[in-house]
Coordinates of N, CA and C in Angstrom, one line a residue:
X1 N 4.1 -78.0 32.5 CA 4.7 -76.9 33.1 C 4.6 -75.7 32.1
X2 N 4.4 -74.7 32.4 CA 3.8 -73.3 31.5 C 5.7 -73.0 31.2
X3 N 5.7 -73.0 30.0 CA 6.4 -72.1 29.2 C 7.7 -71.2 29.7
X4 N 6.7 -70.2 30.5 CA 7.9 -69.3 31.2 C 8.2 -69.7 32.4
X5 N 7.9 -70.8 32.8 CA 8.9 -71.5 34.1 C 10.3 -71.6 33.9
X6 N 10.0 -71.9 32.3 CA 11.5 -73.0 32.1 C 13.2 -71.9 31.8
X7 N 14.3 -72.3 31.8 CA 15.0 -71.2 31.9 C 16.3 -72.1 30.8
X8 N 16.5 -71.3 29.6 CA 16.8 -71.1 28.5 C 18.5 -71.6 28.5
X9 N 19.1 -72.3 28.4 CA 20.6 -72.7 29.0 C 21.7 -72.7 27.6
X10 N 22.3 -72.4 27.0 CA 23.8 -73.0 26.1 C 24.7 -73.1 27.2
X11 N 25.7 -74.0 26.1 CA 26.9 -74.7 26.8 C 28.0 -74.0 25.9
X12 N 29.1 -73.4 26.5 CA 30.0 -72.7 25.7 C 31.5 -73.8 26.1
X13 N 32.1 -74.5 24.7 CA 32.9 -75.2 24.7 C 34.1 -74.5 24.6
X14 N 35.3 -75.3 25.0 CA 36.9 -74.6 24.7 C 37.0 -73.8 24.0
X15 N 36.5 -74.7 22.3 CA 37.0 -73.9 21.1 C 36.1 -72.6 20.8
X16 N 34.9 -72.5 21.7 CA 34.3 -71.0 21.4 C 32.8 -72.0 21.0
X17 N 32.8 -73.0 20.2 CA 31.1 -73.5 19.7 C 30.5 -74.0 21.3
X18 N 28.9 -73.9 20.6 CA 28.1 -73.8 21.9 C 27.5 -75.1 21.7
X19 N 26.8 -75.6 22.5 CA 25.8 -77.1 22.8 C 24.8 -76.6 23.3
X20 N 23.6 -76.4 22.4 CA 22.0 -76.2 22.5 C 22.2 -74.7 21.6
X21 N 20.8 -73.6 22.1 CA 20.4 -73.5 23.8 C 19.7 -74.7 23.8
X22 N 19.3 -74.9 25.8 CA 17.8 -76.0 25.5 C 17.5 -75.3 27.1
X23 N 15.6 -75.9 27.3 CA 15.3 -75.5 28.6 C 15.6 -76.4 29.3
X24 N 15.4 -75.9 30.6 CA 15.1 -76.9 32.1 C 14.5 -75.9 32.5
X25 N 13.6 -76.7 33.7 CA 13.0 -76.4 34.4 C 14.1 -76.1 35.0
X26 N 13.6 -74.8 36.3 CA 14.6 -74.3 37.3 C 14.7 -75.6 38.3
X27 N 14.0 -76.7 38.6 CA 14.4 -77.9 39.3 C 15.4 -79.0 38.5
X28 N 16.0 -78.7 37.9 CA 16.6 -79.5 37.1 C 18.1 -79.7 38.4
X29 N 18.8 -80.5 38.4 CA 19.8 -80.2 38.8 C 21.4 -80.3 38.1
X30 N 22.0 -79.4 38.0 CA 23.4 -79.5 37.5 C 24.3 -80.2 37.1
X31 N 24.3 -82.3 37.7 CA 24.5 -83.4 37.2 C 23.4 -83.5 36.0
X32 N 22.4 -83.1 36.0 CA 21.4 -83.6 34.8 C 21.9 -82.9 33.6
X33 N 22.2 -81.5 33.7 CA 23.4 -81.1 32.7 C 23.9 -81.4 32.7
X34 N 25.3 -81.7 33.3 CA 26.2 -82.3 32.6 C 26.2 -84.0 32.1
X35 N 25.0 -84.6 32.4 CA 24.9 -85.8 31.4 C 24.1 -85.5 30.3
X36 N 23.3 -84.2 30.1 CA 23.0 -83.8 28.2 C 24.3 -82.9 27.9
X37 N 25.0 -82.6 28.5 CA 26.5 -82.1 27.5 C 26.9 -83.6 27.5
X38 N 27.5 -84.5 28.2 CA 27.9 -85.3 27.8 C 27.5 -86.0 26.6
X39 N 26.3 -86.4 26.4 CA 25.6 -86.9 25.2 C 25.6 -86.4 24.0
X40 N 25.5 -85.0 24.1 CA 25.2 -83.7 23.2 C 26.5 -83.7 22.5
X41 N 27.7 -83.9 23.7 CA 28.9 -83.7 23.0 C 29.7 -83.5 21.5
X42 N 30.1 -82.6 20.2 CA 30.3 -83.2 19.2 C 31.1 -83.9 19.3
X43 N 31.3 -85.2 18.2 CA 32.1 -86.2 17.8 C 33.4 -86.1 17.4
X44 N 33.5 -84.7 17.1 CA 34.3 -84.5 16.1 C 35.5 -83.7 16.7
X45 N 35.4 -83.5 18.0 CA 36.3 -82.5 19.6 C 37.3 -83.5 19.7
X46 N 38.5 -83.2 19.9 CA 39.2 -83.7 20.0 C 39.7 -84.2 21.6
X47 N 39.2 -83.3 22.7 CA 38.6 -83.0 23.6 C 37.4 -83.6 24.0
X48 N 37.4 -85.1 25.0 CA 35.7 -84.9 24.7 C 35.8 -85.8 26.2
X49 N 34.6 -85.3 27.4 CA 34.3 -86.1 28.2 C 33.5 -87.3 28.1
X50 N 34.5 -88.2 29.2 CA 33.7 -89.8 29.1 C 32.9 -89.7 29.6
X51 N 32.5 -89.1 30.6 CA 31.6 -89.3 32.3 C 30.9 -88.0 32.3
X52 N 30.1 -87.9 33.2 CA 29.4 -86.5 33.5 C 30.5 -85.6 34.3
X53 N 30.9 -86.6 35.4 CA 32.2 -85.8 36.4 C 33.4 -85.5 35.4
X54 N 33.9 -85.1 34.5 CA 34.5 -85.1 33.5 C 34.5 -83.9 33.0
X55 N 33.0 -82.9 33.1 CA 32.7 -81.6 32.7 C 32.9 -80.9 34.3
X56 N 33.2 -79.5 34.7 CA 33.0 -78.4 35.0 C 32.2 -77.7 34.3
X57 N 31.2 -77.4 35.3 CA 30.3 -76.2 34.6 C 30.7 -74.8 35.3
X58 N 30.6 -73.9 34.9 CA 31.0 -72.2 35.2 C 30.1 -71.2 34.9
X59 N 29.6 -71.1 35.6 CA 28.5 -69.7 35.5 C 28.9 -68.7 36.6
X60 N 28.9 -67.0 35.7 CA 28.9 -66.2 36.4 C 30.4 -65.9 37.3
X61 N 31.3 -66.9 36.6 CA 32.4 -67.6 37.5 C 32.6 -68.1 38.4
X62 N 31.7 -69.2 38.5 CA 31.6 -69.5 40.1 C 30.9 -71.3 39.1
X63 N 32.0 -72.0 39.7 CA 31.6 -73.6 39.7 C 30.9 -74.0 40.0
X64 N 29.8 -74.6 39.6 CA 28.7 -75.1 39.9 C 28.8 -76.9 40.1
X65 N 27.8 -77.0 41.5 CA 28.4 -78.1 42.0 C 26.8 -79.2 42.0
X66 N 27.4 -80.2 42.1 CA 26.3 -80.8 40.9 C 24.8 -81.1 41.7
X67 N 25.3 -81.1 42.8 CA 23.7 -81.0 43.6 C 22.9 -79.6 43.9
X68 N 23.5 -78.5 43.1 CA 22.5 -77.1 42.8 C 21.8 -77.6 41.7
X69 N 20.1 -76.9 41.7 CA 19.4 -77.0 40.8 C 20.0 -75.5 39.9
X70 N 19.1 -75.3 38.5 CA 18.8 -74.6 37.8 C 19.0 -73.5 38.4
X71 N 17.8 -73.4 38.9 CA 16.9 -72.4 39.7 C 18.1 -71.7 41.0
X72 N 19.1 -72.3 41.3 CA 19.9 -71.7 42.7 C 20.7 -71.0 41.8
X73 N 21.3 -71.5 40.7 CA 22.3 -71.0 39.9 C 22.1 -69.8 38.9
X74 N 20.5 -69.6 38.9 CA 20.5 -68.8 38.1 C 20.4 -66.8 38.8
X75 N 21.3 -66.3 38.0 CA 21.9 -65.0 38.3 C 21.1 -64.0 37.6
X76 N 20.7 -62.8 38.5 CA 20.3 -61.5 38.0 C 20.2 -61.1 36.5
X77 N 21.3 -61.3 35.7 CA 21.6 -60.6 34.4 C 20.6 -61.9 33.4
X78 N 20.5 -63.1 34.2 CA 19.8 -63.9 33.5 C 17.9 -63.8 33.1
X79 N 17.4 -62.4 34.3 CA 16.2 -62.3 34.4 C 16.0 -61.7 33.0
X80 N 16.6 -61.1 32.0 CA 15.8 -61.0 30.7 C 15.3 -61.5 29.7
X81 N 14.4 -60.5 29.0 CA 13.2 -61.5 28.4 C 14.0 -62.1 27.3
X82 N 13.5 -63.0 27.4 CA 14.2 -63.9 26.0 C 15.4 -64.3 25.7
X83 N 16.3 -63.9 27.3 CA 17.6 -64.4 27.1 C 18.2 -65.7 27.3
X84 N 19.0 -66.0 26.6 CA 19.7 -67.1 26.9 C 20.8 -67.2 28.2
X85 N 21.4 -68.3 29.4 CA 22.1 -67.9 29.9 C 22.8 -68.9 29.4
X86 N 24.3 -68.2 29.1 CA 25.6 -69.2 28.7 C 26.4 -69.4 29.9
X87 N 26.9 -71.2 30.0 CA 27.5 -71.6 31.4 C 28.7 -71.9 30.2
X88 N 29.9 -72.0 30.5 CA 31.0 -72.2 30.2 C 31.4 -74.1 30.6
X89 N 30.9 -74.9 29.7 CA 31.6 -76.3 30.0 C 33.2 -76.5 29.7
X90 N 33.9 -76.9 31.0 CA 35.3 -77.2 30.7 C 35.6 -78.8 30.9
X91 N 36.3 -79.5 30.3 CA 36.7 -80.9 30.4 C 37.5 -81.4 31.3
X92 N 37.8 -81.9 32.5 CA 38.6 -82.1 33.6 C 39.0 -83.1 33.8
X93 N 39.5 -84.3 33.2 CA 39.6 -85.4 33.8 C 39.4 -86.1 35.1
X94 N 38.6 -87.1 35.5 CA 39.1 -87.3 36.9 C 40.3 -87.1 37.4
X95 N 40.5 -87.1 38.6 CA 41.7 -87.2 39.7 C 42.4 -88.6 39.0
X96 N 41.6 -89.3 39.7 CA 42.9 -90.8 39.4 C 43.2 -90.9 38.3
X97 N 43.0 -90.6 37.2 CA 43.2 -91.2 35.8 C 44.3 -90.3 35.9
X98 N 44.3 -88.2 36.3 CA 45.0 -87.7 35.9 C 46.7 -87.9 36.8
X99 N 46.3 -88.8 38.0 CA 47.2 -89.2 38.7 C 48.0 -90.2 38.0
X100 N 47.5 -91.4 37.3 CA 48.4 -92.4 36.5 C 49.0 -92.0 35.5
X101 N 48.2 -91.3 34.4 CA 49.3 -90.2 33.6 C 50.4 -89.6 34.0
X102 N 50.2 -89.2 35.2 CA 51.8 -88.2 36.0 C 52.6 -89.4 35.8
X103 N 51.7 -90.9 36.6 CA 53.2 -91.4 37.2 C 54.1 -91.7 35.9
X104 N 53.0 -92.2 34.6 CA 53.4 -92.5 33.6 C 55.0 -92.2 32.7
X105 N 54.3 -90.6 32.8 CA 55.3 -89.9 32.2 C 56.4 -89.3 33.5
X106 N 56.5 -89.7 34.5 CA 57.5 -89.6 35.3 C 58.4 -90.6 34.8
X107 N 59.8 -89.6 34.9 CA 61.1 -90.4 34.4 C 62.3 -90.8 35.8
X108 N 62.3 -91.9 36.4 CA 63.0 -91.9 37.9 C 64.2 -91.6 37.4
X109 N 64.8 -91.6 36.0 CA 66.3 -90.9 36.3 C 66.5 -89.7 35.8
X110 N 65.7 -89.1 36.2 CA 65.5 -87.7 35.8 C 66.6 -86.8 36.6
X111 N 67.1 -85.8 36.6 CA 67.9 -85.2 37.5 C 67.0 -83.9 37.8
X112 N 67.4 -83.7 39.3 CA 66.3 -82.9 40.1 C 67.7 -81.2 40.2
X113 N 67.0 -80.5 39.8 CA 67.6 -79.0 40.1 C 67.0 -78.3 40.8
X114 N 67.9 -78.3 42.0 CA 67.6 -77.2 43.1 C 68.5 -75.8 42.8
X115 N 68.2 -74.9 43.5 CA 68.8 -73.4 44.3 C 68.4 -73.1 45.6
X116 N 69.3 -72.3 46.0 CA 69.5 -72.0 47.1 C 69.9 -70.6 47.1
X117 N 68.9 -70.0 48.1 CA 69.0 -68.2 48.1 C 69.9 -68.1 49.6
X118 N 70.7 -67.5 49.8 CA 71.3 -67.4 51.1 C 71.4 -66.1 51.5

């Protein structure tokens, strides 16, 4: 595949450091990044996804959902020469794991405070 097919990507983490740049092809699809951030991940994040579903990707602000390729996702401001486009990786835990934590730290004798506007 010639050179300038391919389209130039960093990963911008919480703390502000980035993961790469690296190419894909505009066919690449948006699960295949998020399993080289997964991999790529540093060791040393305190913060760190298990899974690929585990990352949110964010470009342009707008969530990228993992059956868009490259190529759907990529935005106008990204057509310049030699640029890089930065996607914003955030960490999200699955649903259910983040649901067993709640119940975890739920206390049943907790006392509940209501008001009432009349």
């Amino acid at each position: 595949m010639p050179e300038e097919d391919l389209i130039e990507l960093k990963f911008r983490l919480y703390d502000g450091s980035d993961i790469g740049p690296f190419q894909y092809s505009p066919t690449s699809t948006i699960a295949i990044l998020k399993e080289r951030i997964v991999a790529d991940w540093p060791k040393d994040k305190k913060v760190a996804p298990k899974v690929a579903n585990d990352v949110k990707l964010i470009c342009a602000g707008k969530i990228l959902e993992n059956s868009r390729t490259v190529g759907q996702c990529k935005t106008p401001f990204g057509e310049l020469p030699n640029g890089v486009i930065t996607m914003h990786a955030v960490v999200q835990p699955s649903l259910a794991k983040a649901k067993s934590e709640k119940k975890i730290i739920e206390n049943p004798n907790q006392s509940i405070c209501s008001c009432s506007i009349l």
